[in-house]
PDB file of C-alpha atoms and ligand atoms in Angstrom:
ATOM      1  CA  UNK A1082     -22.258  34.052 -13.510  1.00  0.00           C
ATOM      2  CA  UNK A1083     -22.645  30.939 -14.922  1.00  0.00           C
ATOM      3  CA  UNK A1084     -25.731  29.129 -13.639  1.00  0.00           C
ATOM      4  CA  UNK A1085     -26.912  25.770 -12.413  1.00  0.00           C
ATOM      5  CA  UNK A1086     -29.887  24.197 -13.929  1.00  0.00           C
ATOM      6  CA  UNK A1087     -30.764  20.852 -12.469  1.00  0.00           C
ATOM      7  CA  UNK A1088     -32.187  17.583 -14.461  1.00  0.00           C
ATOM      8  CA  UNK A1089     -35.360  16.706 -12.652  1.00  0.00           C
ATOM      9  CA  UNK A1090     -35.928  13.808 -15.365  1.00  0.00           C
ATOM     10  CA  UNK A1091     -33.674  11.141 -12.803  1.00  0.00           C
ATOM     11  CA  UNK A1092     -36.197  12.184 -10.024  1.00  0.00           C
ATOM     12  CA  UNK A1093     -38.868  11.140 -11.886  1.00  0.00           C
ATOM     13  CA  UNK A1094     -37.773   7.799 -13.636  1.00  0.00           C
ATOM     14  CA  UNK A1095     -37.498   6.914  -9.711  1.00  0.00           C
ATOM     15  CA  UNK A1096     -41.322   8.269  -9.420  1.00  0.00           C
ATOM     16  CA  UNK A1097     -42.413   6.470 -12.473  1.00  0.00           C
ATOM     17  CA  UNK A1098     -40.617   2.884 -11.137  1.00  0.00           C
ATOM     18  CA  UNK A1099     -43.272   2.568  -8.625  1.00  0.00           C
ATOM     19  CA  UNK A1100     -46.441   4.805  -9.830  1.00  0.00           C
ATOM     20  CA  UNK A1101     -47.598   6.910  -7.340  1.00  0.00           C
ATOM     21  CA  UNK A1102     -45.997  10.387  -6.574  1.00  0.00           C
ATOM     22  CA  UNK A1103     -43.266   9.501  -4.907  1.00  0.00           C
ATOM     23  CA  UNK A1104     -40.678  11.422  -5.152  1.00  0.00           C
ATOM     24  CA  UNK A1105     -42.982  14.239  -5.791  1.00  0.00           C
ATOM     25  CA  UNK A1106     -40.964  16.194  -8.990  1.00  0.00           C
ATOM     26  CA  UNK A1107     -42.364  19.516  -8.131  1.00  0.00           C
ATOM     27  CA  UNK A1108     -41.095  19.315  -4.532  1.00  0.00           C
ATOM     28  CA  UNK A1109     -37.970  18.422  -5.562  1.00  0.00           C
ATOM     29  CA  UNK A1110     -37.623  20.874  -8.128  1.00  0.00           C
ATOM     30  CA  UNK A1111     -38.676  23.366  -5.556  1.00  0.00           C
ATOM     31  CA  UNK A1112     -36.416  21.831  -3.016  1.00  0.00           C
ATOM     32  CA  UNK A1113     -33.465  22.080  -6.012  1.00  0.00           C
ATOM     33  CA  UNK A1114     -34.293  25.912  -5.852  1.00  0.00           C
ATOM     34  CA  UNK A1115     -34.224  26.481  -2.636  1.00  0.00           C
ATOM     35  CA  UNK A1116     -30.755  25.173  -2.046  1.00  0.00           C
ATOM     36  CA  UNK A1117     -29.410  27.201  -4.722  1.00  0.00           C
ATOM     37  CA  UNK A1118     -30.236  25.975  -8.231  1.00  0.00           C
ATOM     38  CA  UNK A1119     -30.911  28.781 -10.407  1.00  0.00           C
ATOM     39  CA  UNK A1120     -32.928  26.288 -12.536  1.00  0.00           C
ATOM     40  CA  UNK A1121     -35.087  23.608 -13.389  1.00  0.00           C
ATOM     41  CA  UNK A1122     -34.328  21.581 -16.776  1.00  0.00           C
ATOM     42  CA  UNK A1123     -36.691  18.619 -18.046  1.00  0.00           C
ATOM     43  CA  UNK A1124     -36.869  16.434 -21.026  1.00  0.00           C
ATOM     44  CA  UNK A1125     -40.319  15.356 -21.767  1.00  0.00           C
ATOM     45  CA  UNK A1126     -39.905  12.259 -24.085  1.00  0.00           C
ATOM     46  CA  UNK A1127     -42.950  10.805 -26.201  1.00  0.00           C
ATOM     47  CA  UNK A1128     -43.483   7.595 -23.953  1.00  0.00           C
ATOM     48  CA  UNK A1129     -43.503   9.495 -20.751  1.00  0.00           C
ATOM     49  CA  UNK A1130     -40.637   7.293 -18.969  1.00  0.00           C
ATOM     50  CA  UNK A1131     -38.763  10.539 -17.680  1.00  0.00           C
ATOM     51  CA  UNK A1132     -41.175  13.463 -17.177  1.00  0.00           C
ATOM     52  CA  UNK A1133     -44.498  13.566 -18.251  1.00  0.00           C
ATOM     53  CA  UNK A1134     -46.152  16.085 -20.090  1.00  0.00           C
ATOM     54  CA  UNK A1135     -48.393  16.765 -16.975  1.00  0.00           C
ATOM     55  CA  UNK A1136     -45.198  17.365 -15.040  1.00  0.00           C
ATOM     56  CA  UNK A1137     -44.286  20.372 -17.273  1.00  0.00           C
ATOM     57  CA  UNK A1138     -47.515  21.855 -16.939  1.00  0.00           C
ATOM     58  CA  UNK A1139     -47.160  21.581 -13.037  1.00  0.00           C
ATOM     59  CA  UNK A1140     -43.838  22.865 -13.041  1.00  0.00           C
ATOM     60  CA  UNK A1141     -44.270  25.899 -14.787  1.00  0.00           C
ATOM     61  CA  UNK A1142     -46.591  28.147 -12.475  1.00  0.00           C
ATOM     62  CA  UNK A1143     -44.958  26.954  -9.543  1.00  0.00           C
ATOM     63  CA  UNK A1144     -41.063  27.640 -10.587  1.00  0.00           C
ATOM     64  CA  UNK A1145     -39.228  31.138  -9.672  1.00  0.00           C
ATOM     65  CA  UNK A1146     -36.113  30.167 -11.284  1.00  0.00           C
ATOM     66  CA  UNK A1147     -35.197  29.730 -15.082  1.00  0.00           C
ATOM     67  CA  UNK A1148     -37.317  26.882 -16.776  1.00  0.00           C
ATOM     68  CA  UNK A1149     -35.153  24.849 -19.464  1.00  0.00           C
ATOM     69  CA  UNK A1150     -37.752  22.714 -21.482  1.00  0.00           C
ATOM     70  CA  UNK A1151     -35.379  19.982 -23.722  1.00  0.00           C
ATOM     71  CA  UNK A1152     -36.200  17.582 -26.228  1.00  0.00           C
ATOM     72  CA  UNK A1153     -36.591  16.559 -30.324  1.00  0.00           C
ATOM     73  CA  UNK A1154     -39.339  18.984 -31.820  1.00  0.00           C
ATOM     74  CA  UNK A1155     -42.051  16.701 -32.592  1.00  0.00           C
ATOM     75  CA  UNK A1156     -45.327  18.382 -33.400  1.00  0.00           C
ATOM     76  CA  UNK A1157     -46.190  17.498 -29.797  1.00  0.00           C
ATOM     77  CA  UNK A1158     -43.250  18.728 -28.204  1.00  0.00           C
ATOM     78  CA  UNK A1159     -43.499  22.118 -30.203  1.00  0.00           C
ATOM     79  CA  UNK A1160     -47.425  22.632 -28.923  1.00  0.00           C
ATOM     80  CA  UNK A1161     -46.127  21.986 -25.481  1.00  0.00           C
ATOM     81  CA  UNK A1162     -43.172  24.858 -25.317  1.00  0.00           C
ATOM     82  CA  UNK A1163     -45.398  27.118 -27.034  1.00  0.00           C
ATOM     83  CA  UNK A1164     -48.513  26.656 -24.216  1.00  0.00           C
ATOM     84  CA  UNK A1165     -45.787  25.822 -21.060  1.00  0.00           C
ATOM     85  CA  UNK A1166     -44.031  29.346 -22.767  1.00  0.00           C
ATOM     86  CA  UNK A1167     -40.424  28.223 -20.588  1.00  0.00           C
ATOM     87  CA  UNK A1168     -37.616  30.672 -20.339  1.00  0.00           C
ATOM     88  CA  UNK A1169     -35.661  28.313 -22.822  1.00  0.00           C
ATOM     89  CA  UNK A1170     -36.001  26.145 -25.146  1.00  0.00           C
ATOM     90  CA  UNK A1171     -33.275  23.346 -25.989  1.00  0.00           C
ATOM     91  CA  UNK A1172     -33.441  21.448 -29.257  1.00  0.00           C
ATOM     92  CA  UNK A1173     -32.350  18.233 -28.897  1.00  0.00           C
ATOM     93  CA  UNK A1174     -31.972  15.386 -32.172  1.00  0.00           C
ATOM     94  CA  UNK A1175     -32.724  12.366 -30.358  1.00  0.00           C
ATOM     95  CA  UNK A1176     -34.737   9.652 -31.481  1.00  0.00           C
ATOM     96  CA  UNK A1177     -38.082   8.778 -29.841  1.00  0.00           C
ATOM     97  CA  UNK A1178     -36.253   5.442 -27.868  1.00  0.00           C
ATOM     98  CA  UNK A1179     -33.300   6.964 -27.045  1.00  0.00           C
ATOM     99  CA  UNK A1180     -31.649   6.059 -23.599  1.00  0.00           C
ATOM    100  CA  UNK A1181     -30.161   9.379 -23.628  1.00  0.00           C
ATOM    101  CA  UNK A1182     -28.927  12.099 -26.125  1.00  0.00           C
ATOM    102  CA  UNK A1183     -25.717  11.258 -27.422  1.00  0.00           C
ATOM    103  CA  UNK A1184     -25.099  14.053 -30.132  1.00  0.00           C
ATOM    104  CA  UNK A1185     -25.424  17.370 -31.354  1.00  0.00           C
ATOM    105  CA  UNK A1186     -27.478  18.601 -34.291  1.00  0.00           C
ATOM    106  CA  UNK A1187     -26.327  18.498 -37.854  1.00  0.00           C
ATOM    107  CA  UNK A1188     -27.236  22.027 -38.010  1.00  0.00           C
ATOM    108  CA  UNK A1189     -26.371  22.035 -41.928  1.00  0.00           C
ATOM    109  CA  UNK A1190     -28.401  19.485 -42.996  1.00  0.00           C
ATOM    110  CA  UNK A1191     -31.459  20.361 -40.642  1.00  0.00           C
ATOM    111  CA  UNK A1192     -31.301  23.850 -41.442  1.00  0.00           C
ATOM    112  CA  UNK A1193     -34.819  25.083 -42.675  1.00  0.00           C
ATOM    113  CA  UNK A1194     -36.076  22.260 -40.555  1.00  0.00           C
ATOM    114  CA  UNK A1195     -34.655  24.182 -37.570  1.00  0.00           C
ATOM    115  CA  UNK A1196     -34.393  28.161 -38.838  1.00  0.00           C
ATOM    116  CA  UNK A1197     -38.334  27.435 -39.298  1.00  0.00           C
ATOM    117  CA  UNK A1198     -39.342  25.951 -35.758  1.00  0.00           C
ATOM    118  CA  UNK A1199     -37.116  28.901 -33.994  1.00  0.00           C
ATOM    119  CA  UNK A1200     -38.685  31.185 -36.021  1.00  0.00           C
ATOM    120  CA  UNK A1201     -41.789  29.834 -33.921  1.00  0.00           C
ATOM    121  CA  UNK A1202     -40.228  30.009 -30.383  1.00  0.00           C
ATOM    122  CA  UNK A1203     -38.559  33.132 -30.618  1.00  0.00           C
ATOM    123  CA  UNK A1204     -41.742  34.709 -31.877  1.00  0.00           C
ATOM    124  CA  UNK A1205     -43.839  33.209 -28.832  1.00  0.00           C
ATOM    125  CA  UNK A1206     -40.519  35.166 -26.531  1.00  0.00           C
ATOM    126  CA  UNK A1207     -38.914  32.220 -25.728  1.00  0.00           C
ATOM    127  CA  UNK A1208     -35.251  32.052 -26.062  1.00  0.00           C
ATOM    128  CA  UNK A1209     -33.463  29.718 -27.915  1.00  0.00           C
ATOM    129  CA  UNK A1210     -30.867  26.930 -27.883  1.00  0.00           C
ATOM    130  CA  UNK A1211     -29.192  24.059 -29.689  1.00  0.00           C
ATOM    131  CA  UNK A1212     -27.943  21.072 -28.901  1.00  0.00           C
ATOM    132  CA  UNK A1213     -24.394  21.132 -30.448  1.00  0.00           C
ATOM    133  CA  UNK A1214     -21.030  19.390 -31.303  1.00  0.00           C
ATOM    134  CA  UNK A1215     -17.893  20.977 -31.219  1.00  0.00           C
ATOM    135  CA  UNK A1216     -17.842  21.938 -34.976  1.00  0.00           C
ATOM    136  CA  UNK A1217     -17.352  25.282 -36.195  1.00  0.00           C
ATOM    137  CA  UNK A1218     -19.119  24.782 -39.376  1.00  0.00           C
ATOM    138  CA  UNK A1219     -22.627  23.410 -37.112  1.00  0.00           C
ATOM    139  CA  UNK A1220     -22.021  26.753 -35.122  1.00  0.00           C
ATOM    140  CA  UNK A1221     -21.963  29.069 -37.839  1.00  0.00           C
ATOM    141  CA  UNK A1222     -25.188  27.238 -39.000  1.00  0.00           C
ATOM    142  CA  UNK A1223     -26.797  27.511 -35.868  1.00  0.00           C
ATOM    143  CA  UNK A1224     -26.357  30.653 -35.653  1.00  0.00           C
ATOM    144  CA  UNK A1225     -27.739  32.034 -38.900  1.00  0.00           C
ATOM    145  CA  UNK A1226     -30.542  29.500 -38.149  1.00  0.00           C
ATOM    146  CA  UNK A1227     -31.112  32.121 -35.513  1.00  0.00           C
ATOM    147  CA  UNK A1228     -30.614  30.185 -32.389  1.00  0.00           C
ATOM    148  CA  UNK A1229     -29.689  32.288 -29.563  1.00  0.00           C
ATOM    149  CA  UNK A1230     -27.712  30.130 -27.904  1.00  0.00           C
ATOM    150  CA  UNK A1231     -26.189  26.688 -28.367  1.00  0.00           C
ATOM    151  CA  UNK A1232     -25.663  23.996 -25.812  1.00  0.00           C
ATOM    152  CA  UNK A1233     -22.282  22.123 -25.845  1.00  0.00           C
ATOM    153  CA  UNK A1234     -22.546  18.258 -25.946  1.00  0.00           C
ATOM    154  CA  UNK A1235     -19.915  17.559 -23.143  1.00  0.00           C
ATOM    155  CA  UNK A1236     -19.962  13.615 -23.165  1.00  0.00           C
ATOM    156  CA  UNK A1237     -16.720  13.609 -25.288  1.00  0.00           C
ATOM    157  CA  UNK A1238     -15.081  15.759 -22.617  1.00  0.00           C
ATOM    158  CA  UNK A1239     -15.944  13.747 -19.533  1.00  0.00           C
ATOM    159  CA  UNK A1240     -14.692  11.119 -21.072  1.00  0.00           C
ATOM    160  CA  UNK A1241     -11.599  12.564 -22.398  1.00  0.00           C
ATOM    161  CA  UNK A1242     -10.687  14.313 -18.890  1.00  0.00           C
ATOM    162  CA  UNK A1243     -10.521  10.906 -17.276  1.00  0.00           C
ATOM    163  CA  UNK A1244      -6.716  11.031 -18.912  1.00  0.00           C
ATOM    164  CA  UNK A1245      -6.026  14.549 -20.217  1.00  0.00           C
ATOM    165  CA  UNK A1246      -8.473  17.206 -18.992  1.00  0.00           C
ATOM    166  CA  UNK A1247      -6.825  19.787 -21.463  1.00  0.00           C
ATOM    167  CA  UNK A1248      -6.681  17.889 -24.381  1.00  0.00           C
ATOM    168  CA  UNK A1249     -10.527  17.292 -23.970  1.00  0.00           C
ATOM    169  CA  UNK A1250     -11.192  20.590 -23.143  1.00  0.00           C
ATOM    170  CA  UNK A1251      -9.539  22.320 -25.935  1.00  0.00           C
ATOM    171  CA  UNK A1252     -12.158  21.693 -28.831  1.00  0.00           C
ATOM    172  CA  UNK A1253     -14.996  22.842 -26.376  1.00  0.00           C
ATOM    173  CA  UNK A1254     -12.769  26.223 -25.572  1.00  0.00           C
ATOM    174  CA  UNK A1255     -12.672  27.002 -29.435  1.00  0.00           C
ATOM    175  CA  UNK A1256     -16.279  26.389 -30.046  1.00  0.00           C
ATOM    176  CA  UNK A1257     -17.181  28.081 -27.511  1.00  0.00           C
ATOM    177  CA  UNK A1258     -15.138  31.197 -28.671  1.00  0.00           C
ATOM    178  CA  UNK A1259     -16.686  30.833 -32.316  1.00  0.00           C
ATOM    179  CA  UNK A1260     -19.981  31.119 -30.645  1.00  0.00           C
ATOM    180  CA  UNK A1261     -19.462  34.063 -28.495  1.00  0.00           C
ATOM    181  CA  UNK A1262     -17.891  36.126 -31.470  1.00  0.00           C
ATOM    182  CA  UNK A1263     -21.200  35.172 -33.298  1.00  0.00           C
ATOM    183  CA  UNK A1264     -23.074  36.672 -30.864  1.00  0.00           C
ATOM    184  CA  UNK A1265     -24.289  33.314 -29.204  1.00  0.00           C
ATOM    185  CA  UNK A1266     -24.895  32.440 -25.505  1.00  0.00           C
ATOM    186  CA  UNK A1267     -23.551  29.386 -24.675  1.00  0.00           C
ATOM    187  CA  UNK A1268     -25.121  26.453 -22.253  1.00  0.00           C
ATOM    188  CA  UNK A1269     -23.409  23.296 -21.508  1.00  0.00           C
ATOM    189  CA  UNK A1270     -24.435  19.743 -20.719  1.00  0.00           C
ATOM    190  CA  UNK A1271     -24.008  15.867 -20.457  1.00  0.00           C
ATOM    191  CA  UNK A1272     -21.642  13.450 -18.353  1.00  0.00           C
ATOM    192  CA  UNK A1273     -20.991  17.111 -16.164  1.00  0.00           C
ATOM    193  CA  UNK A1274     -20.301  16.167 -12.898  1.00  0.00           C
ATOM    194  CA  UNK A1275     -18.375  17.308  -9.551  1.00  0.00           C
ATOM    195  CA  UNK A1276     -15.323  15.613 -10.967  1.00  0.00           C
ATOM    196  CA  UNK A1277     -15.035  17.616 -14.373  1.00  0.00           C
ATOM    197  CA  UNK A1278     -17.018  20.548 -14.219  1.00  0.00           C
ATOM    198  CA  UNK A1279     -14.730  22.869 -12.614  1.00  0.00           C
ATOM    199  CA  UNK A1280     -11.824  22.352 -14.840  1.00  0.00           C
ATOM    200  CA  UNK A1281     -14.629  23.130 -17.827  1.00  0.00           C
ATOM    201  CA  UNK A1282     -16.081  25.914 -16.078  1.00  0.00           C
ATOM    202  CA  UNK A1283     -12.293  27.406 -15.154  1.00  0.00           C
ATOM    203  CA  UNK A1284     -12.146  26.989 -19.078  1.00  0.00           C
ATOM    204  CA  UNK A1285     -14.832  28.510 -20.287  1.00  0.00           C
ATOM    205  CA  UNK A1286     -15.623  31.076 -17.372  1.00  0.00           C
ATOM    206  CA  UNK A1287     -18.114  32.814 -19.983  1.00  0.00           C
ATOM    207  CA  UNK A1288     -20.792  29.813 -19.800  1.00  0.00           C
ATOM    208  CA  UNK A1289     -24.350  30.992 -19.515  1.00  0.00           C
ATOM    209  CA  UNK A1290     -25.599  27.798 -18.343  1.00  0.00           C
ATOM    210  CA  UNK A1291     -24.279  23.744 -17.102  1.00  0.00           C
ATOM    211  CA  UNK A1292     -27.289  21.586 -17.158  1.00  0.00           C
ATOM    212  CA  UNK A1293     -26.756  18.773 -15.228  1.00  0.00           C
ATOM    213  CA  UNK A1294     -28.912  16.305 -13.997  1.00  0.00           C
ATOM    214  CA  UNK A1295     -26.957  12.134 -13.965  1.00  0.00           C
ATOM    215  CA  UNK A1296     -24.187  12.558 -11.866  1.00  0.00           C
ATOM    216  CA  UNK A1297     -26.259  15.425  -9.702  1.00  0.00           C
ATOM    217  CA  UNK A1298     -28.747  13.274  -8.593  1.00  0.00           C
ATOM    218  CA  UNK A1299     -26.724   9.881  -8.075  1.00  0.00           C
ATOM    219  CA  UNK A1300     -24.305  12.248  -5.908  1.00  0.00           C
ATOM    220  CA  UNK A1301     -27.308  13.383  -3.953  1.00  0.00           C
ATOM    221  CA  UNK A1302     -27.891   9.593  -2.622  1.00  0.00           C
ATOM    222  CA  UNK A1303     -24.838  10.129  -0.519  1.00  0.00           C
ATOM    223  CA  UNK A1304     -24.596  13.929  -0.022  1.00  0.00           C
ATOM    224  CA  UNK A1305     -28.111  14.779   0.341  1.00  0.00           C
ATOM    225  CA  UNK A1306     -29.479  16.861  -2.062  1.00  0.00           C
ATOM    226  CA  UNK A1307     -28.939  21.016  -0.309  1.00  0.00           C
ATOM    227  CA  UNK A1308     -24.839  19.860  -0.219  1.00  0.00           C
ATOM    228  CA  UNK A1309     -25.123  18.051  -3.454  1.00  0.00           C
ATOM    229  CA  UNK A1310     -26.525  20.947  -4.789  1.00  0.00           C
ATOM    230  CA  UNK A1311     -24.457  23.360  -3.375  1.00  0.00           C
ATOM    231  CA  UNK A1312     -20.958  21.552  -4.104  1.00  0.00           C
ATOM    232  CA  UNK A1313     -21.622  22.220  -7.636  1.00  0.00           C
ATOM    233  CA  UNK A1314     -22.521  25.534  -7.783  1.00  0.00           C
ATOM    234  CA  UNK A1315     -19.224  26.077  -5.726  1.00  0.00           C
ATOM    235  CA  UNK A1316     -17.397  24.243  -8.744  1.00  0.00           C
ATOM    236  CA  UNK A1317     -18.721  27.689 -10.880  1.00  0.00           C
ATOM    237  CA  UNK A1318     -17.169  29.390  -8.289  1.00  0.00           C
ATOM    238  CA  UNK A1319     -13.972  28.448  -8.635  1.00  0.00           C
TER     239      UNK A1319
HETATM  240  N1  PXP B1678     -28.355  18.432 -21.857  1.00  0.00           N
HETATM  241  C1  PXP B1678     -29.107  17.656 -22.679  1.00  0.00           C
HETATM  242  C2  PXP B1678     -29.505  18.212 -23.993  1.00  0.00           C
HETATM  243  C3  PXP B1678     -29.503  16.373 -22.293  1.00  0.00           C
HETATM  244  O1  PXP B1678     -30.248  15.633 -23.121  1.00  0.00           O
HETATM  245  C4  PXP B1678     -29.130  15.889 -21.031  1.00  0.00           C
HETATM  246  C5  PXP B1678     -29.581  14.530 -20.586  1.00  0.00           C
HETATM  247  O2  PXP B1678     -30.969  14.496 -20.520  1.00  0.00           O
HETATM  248  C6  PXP B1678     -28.359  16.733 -20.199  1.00  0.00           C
HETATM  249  C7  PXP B1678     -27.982  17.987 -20.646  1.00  0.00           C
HETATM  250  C8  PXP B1678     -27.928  16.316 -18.830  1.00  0.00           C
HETATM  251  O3  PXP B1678     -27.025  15.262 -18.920  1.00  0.00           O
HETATM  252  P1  PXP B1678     -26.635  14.444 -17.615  1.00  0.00           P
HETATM  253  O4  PXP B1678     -27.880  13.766 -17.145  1.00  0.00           O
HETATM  254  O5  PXP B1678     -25.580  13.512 -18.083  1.00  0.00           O
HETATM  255  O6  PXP B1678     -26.145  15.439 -16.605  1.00  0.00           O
END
């Protein structure tokens, strides 16, 4: 089965626009689970504009699904994971003021960097993944960098299925086969929406995880967010 973690960070940009606590993020990630998610991702960022620090402390006693913590591994971000102690752990390269993440590790060149800081999380019994490329060479480092999973960056293939959803599919099929002969999971994210997922999941029916959170929550202004919800876990259905 592959599952459904949602993106709470949208849900709280809206909180942060107007202070206060509304939308309240740990009723909606509860909400998220009870209409079928089978988890909660968030991306704690330095300045707080997403989801705060506090939030992931809130979130954590209070979840029964799988708890995806994201982000770069700043000193801060690494005390965090390690006291929070989330199912998973994604490893993200982006810079401090970054709208969004918009690429994968260099695995080679961060290497040590990396090997060392997993090292740390899978010691503390948290698993493991990387934000990745679709480059065989990056896979093969993380993996002896001892990841135990990697997440595919899939903003290249939304925006390649627009005109030929096999073409842009095809890298992210071969990847993904590199990884699973090297004994990684694999997770999925970025640009993932009702539109293109099922085509990638149909693809790739081997996917541990789609993390989605954009296109989730914008659909959920129209659909509500139990159908929302439940329209794309019937896309890894499919
Ligand atoms: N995966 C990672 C590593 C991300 O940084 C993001 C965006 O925060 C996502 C998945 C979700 O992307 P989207 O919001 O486009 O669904």
């Amino acid at each position: 089965m592959t599952k459904l973690s949602v993106n709470i960070n949208k849900v709280a940009t809206l909180r942060n626009a107007r202070g206060g606590n509304v939308p309240d993020v740990v009723k909606v990630a509860l909400d998220c689970e009870k209409f079928g998610a089978d988890g909660i991702t968030v991306h704690p960022r330095p300045d707080g504009r997403h989801i705060r620090f506090d939030d992931v402390y809130a979130l954590k006693p209070v979840l029964r699904t799988e708890f995806n913590i994201e982000g770069y591994p700043s000193p801060e971000f690494i005390d965090l994971v390690l006291k929070v102690k989330p199912h998973q752990v994604t490893l993200v390269p982006d810079a401090p003021d970054q709208i969004t993440s918009n690429s994968g590790w260099d695995t080679k060149t961060h290497f040590s960097f990396l090997s060392e800081i997993l090292d740390d999380f899978s010691s503390a019994g948290i698993r493991t993944s990387i934000f990745i490329s679709t480059d065989a060479e990056l896979v093969e480092y993380a993996a002896k960098a001892g990841t135990d999973r990697i997440e595919l960056y899939t903003e290249p293939y939304a925006t390649g299925f627009v005109k030929n959803p096999e073409k842009a599919v095809t890298p992210f099929i071969e990847t993904a086969k590199i990884a699973r002969s090297l004994g990684l999971g694999v997770n999925a994210g970025h640009d993932l929406s009702l539109e293109n997922l099922n085509y990638f999941y149909k693809n790739i029916p081997w996917l541990d995880e789609v993390s989605i959170g954009h296109a989730l929550i914008a659909d959920a202004l129209y659909m509500g967010l139990e159908t929302t919800i439940k329209n794309y876990k019937k896309c890894l259905s499919e």
